[in-house]
Every structure is written in C-alpha cells, then in structure tokens.
Amino acid sequence: MTDILLCGCSGKMGTAVRNIVANRQDCQISAGFDQVPMQLDFPVYTAMESIAEHVDVVVDFSHPTALKSLLQYCKKNSTPAVLCTTGYSAEQVKNVEEAARELPVFYSRNMSLGINLLMELVKTAESVLGDGFDVEIVEAHHNQKIDAPSGTALMLADAVNGVRENRMKYTYDRHSQRKKREQNELGIHSVRGGTIVGEHQVIFAGQHEVITLSHSAQSKELFAVGAVNAAVFMAGRGPGLYDMGDLIRDGI
C-alpha cells in the first residue's frame, strides 16, 4: 500500500486525485497540504513542517510558490515527489533538476498518456519534415488557468526544438511585429475560455500542404489517473529525474 501526501488536496485536481485513489486498492491518501484546508477523511495541514504522518510519496497539484517548502520536506524525509504543478519559472525547473540528484523526482508538465504519445509523434514528424515546414502550436484552456502558454505547449515546443538541435526561437506574440515570419521561429499561441479542459495542436505548414497533430482532454480525471500511477511507480525509487516516458516503459 502506497501512502500519499497530497499537496493541493482542496483544489479541483486534488479532488480528482482523491476520487481516483478512493477506487484503488494499492494506495491511500494519508495526509494533505493546502493553504485553504477542508474537512476531509485525512489530516490536512497548512504548513509542510507540521506534517506528522509517514508517507511514501508526495503528489503535488498545488501552486509554484509551494515548490521550495515541498522540496525541503522531501529532502528532510527522503520522500519521492511527483510534481504535477505547472507554471514553474526557469529557476524553479533548475531547482527541481538539482533536487533530483539526491531525491527521486517525477516531473512532467502533463500527466496524460495521450499527450506524451503526441510528443513522440511530433518528434517523428519534425525529423521527417524538417526545415521545409513551419511549426506553430496552439493551446486552449479554461478561463481560470493562470499561466500561459501552458506547460504542455512548452513541452511540445521543446520536443520540436530538440530535433532541430535547439535552433528554434519561440515567438509568443506577433501583434507588435511588422515583418515576415523567420524560418527558425516556432509560434506558440494561447486561448482561454469557458471550461475547456485542455486542447493542443501542433501545426506543420509546408508548401501547399499542412499536417496537424492534436490532442483533446475531455476530463481532468485523466491527469489525476496519471499522477496516481506515477505515485505508485515512484514509491521506493532511487534518486533521479523521472517522467512519463519511464512510467510508460514500466508498463503502467
């Protein structure tokens, strides 16, 4: 049985994780952390240093500002972390990578199996199509999402850029530019509205043909399922930086 500390347990994704865990036999939520505590069937804390329960893994769906205290807690208790929060700064990502030298850290900007398959397809398409195709990424989310572009859009952009040996320049806004598109540009565009869970399109536009690879999330539940699978996977792992690729290769 994997004992989970759920950070952000009172939020929408925290609720989704609680619902998934309630129907599984291989894990349970032993404690929660949230700045807006609720009465739940496990203790909920507003300070990481106050947590008394033993846990096997931390699952984080909270806020980027909680990262420092979360990593401190994990280092102090030698506890693996599954980081599902988006909107980290470049410095915070560096902190995550540094923490993984002494801790087991699972970090993915998107916990969906489908999105990670899309990323592999995008890499294949880019390697086949090459510089002759312009690449644009369009992402859409609900009107309550704070960060833009989405972490998933950046993950997909990085996948393209990796194939092109990091020669691409990310362009987020063109309204102030009066010039032709440069060949090494990679456009990233954000849409916010309604209750859209998450939609991502990667457009490869060439001469007289366009190829579009896309993914549409129908429910936040799919991200919760991925997070819980990652939590069970990470319990007992050694130090290192893990992602969805490791989970997929493990057959979960």
XYZ file of N, CA and C in Angstrom:
756
model
N 0.846 -1.196 0.000
C 0.000 0.000 0.000
C 0.882 1.247 0.000
N 0.678 2.126 -0.959
C 1.444 3.362 -1.060
C 0.713 4.489 -0.339
N 1.380 5.091 0.651
C 0.800 6.202 1.402
C 1.195 7.515 0.733
N 0.183 8.330 0.406
C 0.389 9.554 -0.368
C 0.142 10.795 0.484
N 1.036 11.787 0.346
C 0.777 13.133 0.836
C 0.329 13.946 -0.371
N -0.910 14.445 -0.338
C -1.472 15.163 -1.476
C -1.414 16.669 -1.235
N -0.573 17.356 -1.974
C -0.475 18.814 -1.884
C -1.455 19.446 -2.874
N -2.220 20.406 -2.371
C -3.293 20.966 -3.186
C -4.538 20.109 -3.093
N -4.735 19.472 -1.941
C -5.822 18.492 -1.790
C -7.211 19.115 -1.858
N -7.317 20.434 -1.646
C -8.631 21.082 -1.649
C -9.038 21.606 -3.022
N -8.111 21.604 -3.966
C -8.389 22.147 -5.294
C -9.088 21.169 -6.215
N -9.334 21.608 -7.444
C -10.043 20.770 -8.419
C -9.259 19.507 -8.756
N -7.956 19.663 -8.992
C -7.162 18.477 -9.298
C -6.974 17.615 -8.061
N -6.870 18.246 -6.894
C -6.794 17.477 -5.655
C -8.029 16.627 -5.460
N -9.185 17.196 -5.776
C -10.448 16.450 -5.681
C -10.458 15.278 -6.648
N -9.958 15.506 -7.863
C -9.904 14.422 -8.854
C -8.993 13.299 -8.385
N -7.848 13.658 -7.790
C -6.929 12.634 -7.277
C -7.580 11.858 -6.149
N -8.279 12.546 -5.247
C -8.948 11.862 -4.137
C -9.965 10.857 -4.658
N -10.688 11.227 -5.689
C -11.698 10.325 -6.256
C -11.072 9.090 -6.887
N -9.926 9.275 -7.553
C -9.238 8.144 -8.175
C -8.707 7.192 -7.101
N -8.052 7.758 -6.080
C -7.466 6.933 -5.026
C -8.536 6.160 -4.273
N -9.720 6.761 -4.098
C -10.808 6.112 -3.354
C -11.239 4.800 -4.002
N -10.955 4.649 -5.299
C -11.373 3.444 -6.019
C -10.213 2.502 -6.329
N -9.083 2.717 -5.671
C -7.932 1.843 -5.870
C -7.587 1.120 -4.579
N -6.938 -0.038 -4.734
C -6.562 -0.851 -3.584
C -5.078 -0.784 -3.272
N -4.293 -0.125 -4.142
C -2.837 -0.140 -3.979
C -2.284 1.140 -3.373
N -3.146 2.094 -3.015
C -2.659 3.349 -2.454
C -3.747 4.012 -1.623
N -3.327 4.966 -0.792
C -4.261 5.731 0.013
C -3.654 7.102 0.315
N -4.495 8.095 0.573
C -4.017 9.415 0.951
C -3.961 9.472 2.472
N -2.761 9.623 3.002
C -2.568 9.614 4.451
C -2.587 11.011 5.045
N -2.276 12.026 4.220
C -2.268 13.408 4.704
C -2.390 14.350 3.514
N -2.803 15.578 3.794
C -2.936 16.570 2.749
C -2.309 17.886 3.155
N -1.997 18.694 2.159
C -1.459 20.035 2.379
C -2.208 21.006 1.489
N -2.658 22.117 2.071
C -3.353 23.136 1.281
C -3.435 24.426 2.085
N -3.342 25.547 1.388
C -3.497 26.840 2.050
C -4.949 27.130 2.390
N -5.875 26.410 1.727
C -7.308 26.533 2.033
C -7.783 25.150 2.488
N -7.584 24.814 3.758
C -7.894 23.458 4.237
C -9.384 23.158 4.258
N -9.705 21.892 4.052
C -11.079 21.404 4.104
C -11.157 20.260 5.112
N -12.359 19.956 5.546
C -12.579 18.787 6.383
C -12.657 17.562 5.478
N -11.610 16.738 5.520
C -11.558 15.553 4.676
C -11.348 14.334 5.562
N -11.245 13.159 4.958
C -11.090 11.944 5.751
C -9.623 11.628 6.033
N -8.754 12.639 5.956
C -7.358 12.532 6.349
C -6.930 13.906 6.861
N -5.869 13.982 7.678
C -5.426 15.274 8.210
C -4.953 16.209 7.095
N -5.321 17.484 7.184
C -4.913 18.485 6.202
C -4.125 19.577 6.918
N -2.934 19.871 6.411
C -2.035 20.838 7.038
C -1.872 22.074 6.148
N -1.560 23.202 6.783
C -1.274 24.437 6.049
C 0.216 24.765 6.073
N 1.015 23.935 6.731
C 2.469 24.106 6.776
C 3.126 22.739 6.611
N 4.041 22.631 5.665
C 4.673 21.344 5.386
C 5.434 20.802 6.606
N 6.051 21.702 7.378
C 6.850 21.255 8.513
C 6.006 20.671 9.643
N 4.681 20.851 9.569
C 3.801 20.339 10.626
C 3.305 18.920 10.360
N 3.566 18.410 9.170
C 3.040 17.096 8.796
C 3.698 16.006 9.632
N 2.872 15.216 10.306
C 3.377 14.191 11.224
C 3.298 12.782 10.647
N 2.391 12.546 9.720
C 2.172 11.200 9.194
C 3.342 10.740 8.317
N 3.597 9.448 8.347
C 4.576 8.860 7.426
C 3.928 8.704 6.054
N 4.638 9.115 5.018
C 4.133 8.931 3.653
C 5.246 8.349 2.791
N 4.845 7.656 1.730
C 5.802 7.045 0.807
C 6.132 7.943 -0.374
N 5.234 8.885 -0.673
C 5.422 9.738 -1.845
C 4.557 10.988 -1.701
N 5.026 12.094 -2.284
C 4.262 13.347 -2.315
C 3.747 13.560 -3.731
N 2.455 13.859 -3.853
C 1.856 14.234 -5.137
C 1.448 15.698 -5.040
N 1.966 16.515 -5.950
C 1.753 17.962 -5.856
C 0.900 18.500 -6.999
N -0.277 19.003 -6.660
C -1.134 19.737 -7.584
C -1.497 21.070 -6.920
N -0.498 21.784 -6.412
C -0.782 22.989 -5.648
C -0.489 24.251 -6.455
N 0.628 24.917 -6.158
C 0.977 26.188 -6.785
C 2.492 26.284 -6.827
N 3.047 26.935 -7.843
C 4.513 27.036 -7.927
C 5.178 27.603 -6.679
N 4.488 28.470 -5.951
C 5.078 29.068 -4.755
C 5.326 28.041 -3.652
N 4.710 26.885 -3.741
C 4.882 25.853 -2.714
C 6.098 24.964 -2.975
N 6.749 25.141 -4.124
C 7.817 24.217 -4.510
C 8.966 24.189 -3.508
N 9.416 25.335 -3.039
C 10.570 25.385 -2.141
C 10.325 24.575 -0.873
N 9.190 24.815 -0.209
C 8.895 24.094 1.030
C 8.649 22.615 0.759
N 8.081 22.304 -0.387
C 7.835 20.902 -0.742
C 9.143 20.144 -0.911
N 10.096 20.740 -1.634
C 11.381 20.073 -1.838
C 12.152 19.959 -0.529
N 12.038 20.965 0.321
C 12.690 20.893 1.633
C 12.134 19.737 2.456
N 10.812 19.587 2.428
C 10.173 18.479 3.141
C 10.668 17.140 2.602
N 10.701 17.002 1.284
C 11.108 15.732 0.667
C 12.563 15.402 0.979
N 13.430 16.417 0.969
C 14.839 16.182 1.287
C 14.992 15.751 2.744
N 14.279 16.424 3.638
C 14.377 16.115 5.066
C 13.906 14.703 5.367
N 12.874 14.255 4.657
C 12.269 12.951 4.939
C 12.619 11.871 3.915
N 13.494 12.220 2.955
C 13.879 11.280 1.884
C 12.649 10.701 1.194
N 11.726 11.574 0.831
C 10.451 11.166 0.241
C 10.411 11.493 -1.246
N 10.062 10.535 -2.105
C 9.911 10.824 -3.534
C 8.815 11.863 -3.779
N 8.972 12.626 -4.854
C 7.990 13.663 -5.201
C 7.477 13.468 -6.620
N 6.161 13.614 -6.786
C 5.531 13.630 -8.107
C 5.008 15.048 -8.314
N 5.681 15.810 -9.173
C 5.367 17.224 -9.365
C 4.482 17.396 -10.591
N 3.228 17.776 -10.347
C 2.253 17.928 -11.427
C 1.848 19.388 -11.634
N 2.348 20.283 -10.796
C 2.015 21.700 -10.897
C 2.682 22.306 -12.121
N 1.984 23.188 -12.825
C 2.550 23.881 -13.976
C 2.853 25.330 -13.610
N 3.568 26.005 -14.490
C 3.870 27.412 -14.271
C 5.174 27.674 -13.545
N 6.058 26.654 -13.446
C 7.351 26.871 -12.815
C 8.205 27.826 -13.654
N 8.986 28.652 -12.978
C 9.944 29.511 -13.667
C 11.154 28.669 -14.072
N 12.026 29.261 -14.909
C 13.238 28.552 -15.325
C 14.104 28.227 -14.112
N 14.150 29.140 -13.153
C 14.933 28.905 -11.941
C 14.349 27.757 -11.131
N 13.013 27.676 -11.054
C 12.382 26.589 -10.308
C 12.622 25.240 -10.979
N 12.575 25.215 -12.292
C 12.874 23.970 -13.006
C 14.300 23.524 -12.700
N 15.209 24.485 -12.639
C 16.596 24.170 -12.281
C 16.663 23.605 -10.868
N 15.861 24.162 -9.955
C 15.822 23.650 -8.578
C 15.312 22.210 -8.538
N 14.333 21.910 -9.379
C 13.808 20.546 -9.467
C 14.904 19.596 -9.946
N 15.626 20.006 -10.974
C 16.687 19.165 -11.526
C 17.797 18.931 -10.500
N 18.116 19.974 -9.731
C 19.142 19.833 -8.701
C 18.678 18.905 -7.581
N 17.399 19.013 -7.210
C 16.852 18.150 -6.152
C 16.894 16.688 -6.560
N 16.743 16.429 -7.864
C 16.716 15.056 -8.359
C 18.066 14.354 -8.235
N 19.114 15.118 -7.920
C 20.421 14.490 -7.706
C 20.458 13.706 -6.396
N 19.587 14.093 -5.464
C 19.556 13.391 -4.181
C 18.195 12.810 -3.848
N 17.192 13.081 -4.678
C 15.833 12.597 -4.429
C 15.251 11.951 -5.679
N 14.309 11.006 -5.512
C 13.525 10.546 -6.662
C 12.461 11.609 -6.967
N 12.544 12.216 -8.152
C 11.600 13.270 -8.534
C 10.970 12.924 -9.874
N 9.637 12.877 -9.883
C 8.885 12.651 -11.115
C 8.337 14.000 -11.551
N 8.772 14.474 -12.719
C 8.331 15.790 -13.188
C 7.878 15.707 -14.640
N 6.620 16.015 -14.859
C 6.076 16.068 -16.206
C 5.104 17.233 -16.277
N 5.182 18.021 -17.348
C 4.272 19.158 -17.498
C 2.860 18.707 -17.853
N 2.723 17.447 -18.198
C 1.399 16.903 -18.489
C 1.398 15.421 -18.138
N 0.407 14.995 -17.343
C 0.357 13.625 -16.849
C -0.461 12.701 -17.743
N -0.886 13.183 -18.903
C -1.708 12.385 -19.815
C -0.850 11.466 -20.674
N -1.243 10.197 -20.774
C -0.567 9.254 -21.651
C -0.670 9.715 -23.101
N -1.855 10.219 -23.485
C -2.076 10.663 -24.860
C -1.179 11.812 -25.260
N -0.989 12.777 -24.355
C -0.124 13.919 -24.644
C 1.312 13.463 -24.844
N 1.739 12.523 -24.031
C 3.111 12.048 -24.162
C 3.308 11.225 -25.432
N 2.252 10.553 -25.885
C 2.297 9.911 -27.189
C 2.368 10.973 -28.288
N 1.573 12.043 -28.144
C 1.605 13.144 -29.108
C 3.018 13.710 -29.219
N 3.691 13.858 -28.099
C 5.047 14.400 -28.113
C 5.981 13.531 -28.947
N 5.837 12.208 -28.816
C 6.675 11.306 -29.609
C 6.339 11.408 -31.100
N 5.049 11.563 -31.423
C 4.636 11.720 -32.820
C 5.158 13.032 -33.395
N 5.168 14.066 -32.570
C 5.677 15.373 -33.002
C 7.165 15.273 -33.327
N 7.914 14.570 -32.487
C 9.340 14.393 -32.756
C 9.561 13.667 -34.085
N 8.758 12.620 -34.321
C 8.881 11.862 -35.565
C 8.553 12.733 -36.767
N 7.445 13.499 -36.660
C 7.039 14.372 -37.764
C 8.116 15.402 -38.067
N 8.668 16.002 -37.043
C 9.699 17.019 -37.246
C 10.941 16.423 -37.893
N 11.325 15.222 -37.488
C 12.517 14.592 -38.059
C 12.312 14.245 -39.530
N 11.061 13.965 -39.928
C 10.760 13.633 -41.323
C 10.592 14.894 -42.167
N 9.856 15.880 -41.623
C 9.502 17.071 -42.404
C 10.625 18.101 -42.462
N 11.325 18.294 -41.371
C 12.488 19.167 -41.358
C 12.192 20.648 -41.538
N 13.232 21.390 -41.958
C 13.165 22.838 -42.033
C 12.197 23.362 -43.086
N 11.740 22.499 -43.965
C 10.820 22.940 -45.013
C 9.413 23.228 -44.511
N 9.140 22.907 -43.259
C 7.819 23.139 -42.680
C 7.928 24.095 -41.487
N 7.055 25.103 -41.492
C 6.940 25.982 -40.328
C 6.118 25.271 -39.260
N 6.466 25.504 -37.993
C 5.753 24.849 -36.901
C 5.089 25.895 -36.016
N 3.789 25.708 -35.769
C 3.021 26.571 -34.879
C 2.265 25.684 -33.889
N 2.209 26.112 -32.639
C 1.489 25.377 -31.593
C 0.369 26.248 -31.055
N -0.838 25.687 -31.004
C -1.999 26.391 -30.465
C -2.545 25.588 -29.297
N -2.684 26.229 -28.139
C -3.239 25.541 -26.967
C -4.427 26.323 -26.439
N -5.435 25.585 -25.936
C -6.649 26.200 -25.395
C -6.981 25.587 -24.045
N -7.315 26.449 -23.088
C -7.691 26.001 -21.748
C -8.830 26.857 -21.200
N -9.355 26.448 -20.076
C -10.463 27.142 -19.416
C -10.046 28.550 -18.965
N -11.041 29.372 -18.678
C -10.767 30.772 -18.359
C -10.227 31.001 -16.953
N -10.020 29.928 -16.179
C -9.453 30.063 -14.842
C -7.959 29.745 -14.803
N -7.417 29.281 -15.923
C -5.989 28.922 -15.955
C -5.146 30.188 -15.904
N -4.150 30.186 -15.043
C -3.359 31.391 -14.804
C -2.183 31.509 -15.761
N -1.421 30.426 -15.946
C -0.211 30.519 -16.751
C -0.508 30.376 -18.239
N 0.254 31.097 -19.046
C 0.162 30.998 -20.496
C 1.530 31.345 -21.084
N 2.016 30.565 -22.045
C 1.378 29.373 -22.582
C 1.405 28.223 -21.569
N 0.673 27.182 -21.877
C 0.610 26.037 -20.971
C 1.955 25.322 -20.928
N 2.195 24.632 -19.818
C 3.411 23.843 -19.712
C 3.486 22.772 -20.783
N 2.330 22.248 -21.178
C 2.296 21.219 -22.225
C 2.715 21.795 -23.569
N 2.256 23.021 -23.870
C 2.663 23.665 -25.123
C 4.173 23.833 -25.163
N 4.756 24.225 -24.054
C 6.205 24.389 -23.993
C 6.915 23.042 -24.118
N 6.313 21.993 -23.543
C 6.878 20.651 -23.650
C 6.897 20.203 -25.116
N 5.818 20.482 -25.831
C 5.744 20.122 -27.249
C 6.722 20.964 -28.068
N 6.845 22.245 -27.714
C 7.807 23.104 -28.404
C 9.229 22.603 -28.190
N 9.530 22.204 -26.964
C 10.862 21.682 -26.662
C 11.140 20.396 -27.441
N 10.090 19.597 -27.670
C 10.254 18.361 -28.438
C 10.667 18.674 -29.876
N 10.010 19.668 -30.476
C 10.362 20.092 -31.838
C 11.772 20.674 -31.853
N 12.030 21.545 -30.898
C 13.302 22.246 -30.842
C 14.461 21.278 -30.628
N 14.213 20.221 -29.862
C 15.254 19.227 -29.635
C 15.675 18.534 -30.917
N 14.694 18.248 -31.770
C 15.007 17.615 -33.051
C 15.810 18.571 -33.934
N 15.494 19.860 -33.828
C 16.214 20.869 -34.627
C 17.466 21.389 -33.916
N 17.957 20.631 -32.974
C 19.207 20.942 -32.278
C 19.150 22.305 -31.596
N 17.972 22.622 -31.049
C 17.758 23.838 -30.256
C 18.063 25.128 -31.028
N 17.722 25.123 -32.298
C 17.940 26.310 -33.131
C 16.692 27.188 -33.251
N 15.570 26.759 -32.648
C 14.306 27.469 -32.813
C 14.179 28.625 -31.832
N 13.523 29.683 -32.284
C 13.225 30.844 -31.441
C 11.724 30.871 -31.179
N 11.329 30.808 -29.897
C 9.912 30.782 -29.557
C 9.320 32.188 -29.688
N 8.231 32.280 -30.426
C 7.542 33.556 -30.623
C 6.142 33.443 -30.040
N 5.850 34.260 -29.024
C 4.573 34.165 -28.308
C 3.536 35.183 -28.765
N 3.956 36.216 -29.441
C 3.019 37.269 -29.803
C 3.548 38.009 -31.019
N 2.713 38.192 -32.027
C 3.167 38.843 -33.254
C 2.466 40.179 -33.524
N 1.564 40.598 -32.629
C 0.760 41.771 -32.967
C 1.600 43.041 -33.085
N 2.743 43.068 -32.405
C 3.584 44.267 -32.447
C 4.683 44.170 -33.503
N 4.701 43.057 -34.237
C 5.749 42.854 -35.233
C 5.216 43.111 -36.633
N 5.992 43.830 -37.425
C 5.633 44.100 -38.817
C 6.744 43.533 -39.697
N 6.801 42.201 -39.768
C 7.831 41.554 -40.557
C 7.386 40.143 -40.909
N 8.062 39.576 -41.896
C 7.747 38.210 -42.288
C 8.228 37.226 -41.221
N 7.582 36.088 -41.208
C 7.966 35.028 -40.278
C 9.348 34.510 -40.628
N 10.215 34.399 -39.629
C 11.555 33.857 -39.843
C 11.513 32.333 -39.827
N 12.446 31.707 -40.529
C 12.427 30.249 -40.675
C 12.626 29.535 -39.346
N 13.404 30.136 -38.456
C 13.699 29.463 -37.188
C 12.696 29.799 -36.086
N 11.592 30.453 -36.426
C 10.563 30.762 -35.434
C 9.696 29.536 -35.142
N 9.258 29.447 -33.906
C 8.269 28.454 -33.510
C 7.179 29.218 -32.762
N 6.021 29.372 -33.397
C 4.949 30.166 -32.809
C 4.145 29.384 -31.779
N 3.858 30.028 -30.645
C 3.066 29.405 -29.585
C 1.927 30.361 -29.231
N 0.697 29.869 -29.305
C -0.477 30.723 -29.138
C -1.425 30.141 -28.088
N -1.978 31.013 -27.256
C -2.842 30.591 -26.154
C -4.260 31.114 -26.318
N -5.214 30.236 -26.017
C -6.638 30.586 -25.986
C -7.162 30.274 -24.594
N -7.932 31.181 -23.996
C -8.520 30.962 -22.685
C -10.018 31.250 -22.756
N -10.820 30.257 -22.384
C -12.256 30.484 -22.427
C -13.069 29.326 -21.881
N -14.206 29.663 -21.285
C -15.157 28.661 -20.848
C -14.564 27.613 -19.931
N -14.920 26.367 -20.186
C -14.478 25.250 -19.342
C -13.599 24.261 -20.114
N -12.906 24.751 -21.125
C -12.038 23.876 -21.920
C -11.008 23.209 -21.015
N -10.974 21.901 -20.996
C -10.049 21.175 -20.127
C -8.619 21.316 -20.623
N -8.415 21.106 -21.894
C -7.074 21.230 -22.467
C -7.041 20.719 -23.897
N -6.640 21.570 -24.826
C -6.523 21.185 -26.226
C -5.192 21.693 -26.767
N -4.504 20.839 -27.504
C -3.219 21.212 -28.070
C -3.136 20.778 -29.535
N -2.696 21.691 -30.381
C -2.474 21.408 -31.793
C -1.045 21.782 -32.164
N -0.392 20.895 -32.887
C 0.923 21.195 -33.446
C 0.760 21.188 -34.958
N 0.959 22.353 -35.567
C 0.711 22.540 -36.996
C 2.040 22.587 -37.749
N 2.191 21.705 -38.721
C 3.352 21.702 -39.602
C 2.876 22.240 -40.954
N 3.270 23.456 -41.287
C 2.782 24.116 -42.508
C 3.908 24.193 -43.533
N 3.726 23.458 -44.636
C 4.725 23.450 -45.695
C 4.200 24.081 -46.966
N 4.848 23.788 -48.071
C 4.423 24.302 -49.364
C 3.227 23.501 -49.867
N 2.049 24.122 -49.866
C 0.825 23.531 -50.406
C 0.290 22.346 -49.604
N 0.767 22.162 -48.371
C 0.193 21.120 -47.519
C 0.412 21.460 -46.043
N -0.538 21.034 -45.216
C -0.493 21.278 -43.778
C -0.798 19.973 -43.052
N 0.024 19.650 -42.082
C -0.192 18.469 -41.244
C -0.420 18.951 -39.814
N -1.506 18.491 -39.205
C -1.834 18.906 -37.846
C -1.947 17.680 -36.938
N -1.206 17.694 -35.856
C -1.296 16.663 -34.829
C -1.946 17.298 -33.603
N -2.931 16.626 -33.026
C -3.665 17.274 -31.934
C -4.078 16.292 -30.848
N -4.381 16.861 -29.689
C -4.881 16.095 -28.544
C -5.919 16.934 -27.826
N -7.005 16.306 -27.422
C -8.066 16.994 -26.687
C -8.380 16.223 -25.417
N -8.230 16.888 -24.282
C -8.559 16.279 -22.992
C -10.032 16.520 -22.693
N -10.760 15.478 -22.350
C -12.198 15.588 -22.096
C -12.518 15.751 -20.615
N -11.556 15.414 -19.756
C -11.800 15.488 -18.324
C -10.477 15.615 -17.580
N -10.481 16.341 -16.461
C -9.295 16.448 -15.620
C -8.924 15.101 -15.009
N -9.849 14.149 -15.047
C -9.613 12.853 -14.436
C -8.406 12.154 -15.036
N -8.165 12.352 -16.333
C -7.049 11.647 -16.973
C -5.710 12.094 -16.393
N -5.603 13.374 -15.976
C -4.370 13.854 -15.348
C -4.217 13.260 -13.951
N -5.344 13.111 -13.250
C -5.323 12.517 -11.906
C -4.900 11.058 -11.976
N -5.401 10.331 -12.961
C -5.021 8.923 -13.130
C -3.515 8.811 -13.346
N -2.970 9.673 -14.207
C -1.534 9.656 -14.464
C -0.730 9.956 -13.222
N -1.214 10.910 -12.412
C -0.499 11.287 -11.191
C -0.485 10.146 -10.182
N -1.610 9.468 -10.021
C -1.683 8.362 -9.066
C -0.823 7.194 -9.542
N -0.855 6.906 -10.831
C 0.019 5.860 -11.369
C 1.487 6.201 -11.112
N 1.828 7.479 -11.283
C 3.205 7.919 -11.048
C 3.576 7.768 -9.578
N 2.628 8.056 -8.681
C 2.886 7.943 -7.245
C 3.217 6.502 -6.865
N 2.434 5.569 -7.355
C 2.686 4.151 -7.070
C 4.022 3.720 -7.679
N 4.289 4.211 -8.874
C 5.543 3.897 -9.568
C 6.763 4.416 -8.801
N 6.644 5.619 -8.206
C 7.789 6.276 -7.589
C 8.131 5.756 -6.194
N 7.182 5.168 -5.506
C 7.429 4.681 -4.149
C 8.596 3.694 -4.144
N 9.627 4.006 -3.389
C 10.783 3.127 -3.284
C 11.841 3.307 -4.347
N 11.668 4.267 -5.257
C 12.663 4.502 -6.313
C 13.902 5.210 -5.757
N 14.989 5.096 -6.498
C 16.210 5.784 -6.121
C 16.253 7.189 -6.683
N 17.218 7.994 -6.265
C 17.333 9.372 -6.748
C 17.409 9.453 -8.270
N 16.883 10.537 -8.807
C 16.900 10.737 -10.253
C 15.690 11.510 -10.707
N 15.723 11.973 -11.942
C 14.613 12.708 -12.526
C 13.843 11.774 -13.448
N 12.587 11.514 -13.106
C 11.737 10.596 -13.854
C 10.635 11.383 -14.577
N 10.084 10.779 -15.637
C 8.975 11.409 -16.343
C 8.035 10.340 -16.894
N 7.076 10.757 -17.708
C 6.078 9.827 -18.224
C 6.695 8.735 -19.086
N 7.833 9.044 -19.710
C 8.493 8.019 -20.500
C 8.894 6.832 -19.657
N 9.387 7.083 -18.444
C 9.751 5.992 -17.533
C 8.528 5.186 -17.124
N 7.425 5.898 -16.900
C 6.178 5.231 -16.494
C 5.660 4.329 -17.618
N 5.725 4.837 -18.836
C 5.254 4.068 -19.998
C 6.125 2.830 -20.216
N 7.419 3.005 -20.088
C 8.333 1.864 -20.271
C 8.155 0.810 -19.201
N 7.683 1.243 -18.025
C 7.431 0.302 -16.933
C 6.139 -0.478 -17.137
N 5.335 -0.056 -18.117
C 4.112 -0.773 -18.442
C 2.907 -0.432 -17.599
N 2.952 0.706 -16.873
C 1.807 1.114 -16.054
C 0.827 1.903 -16.896
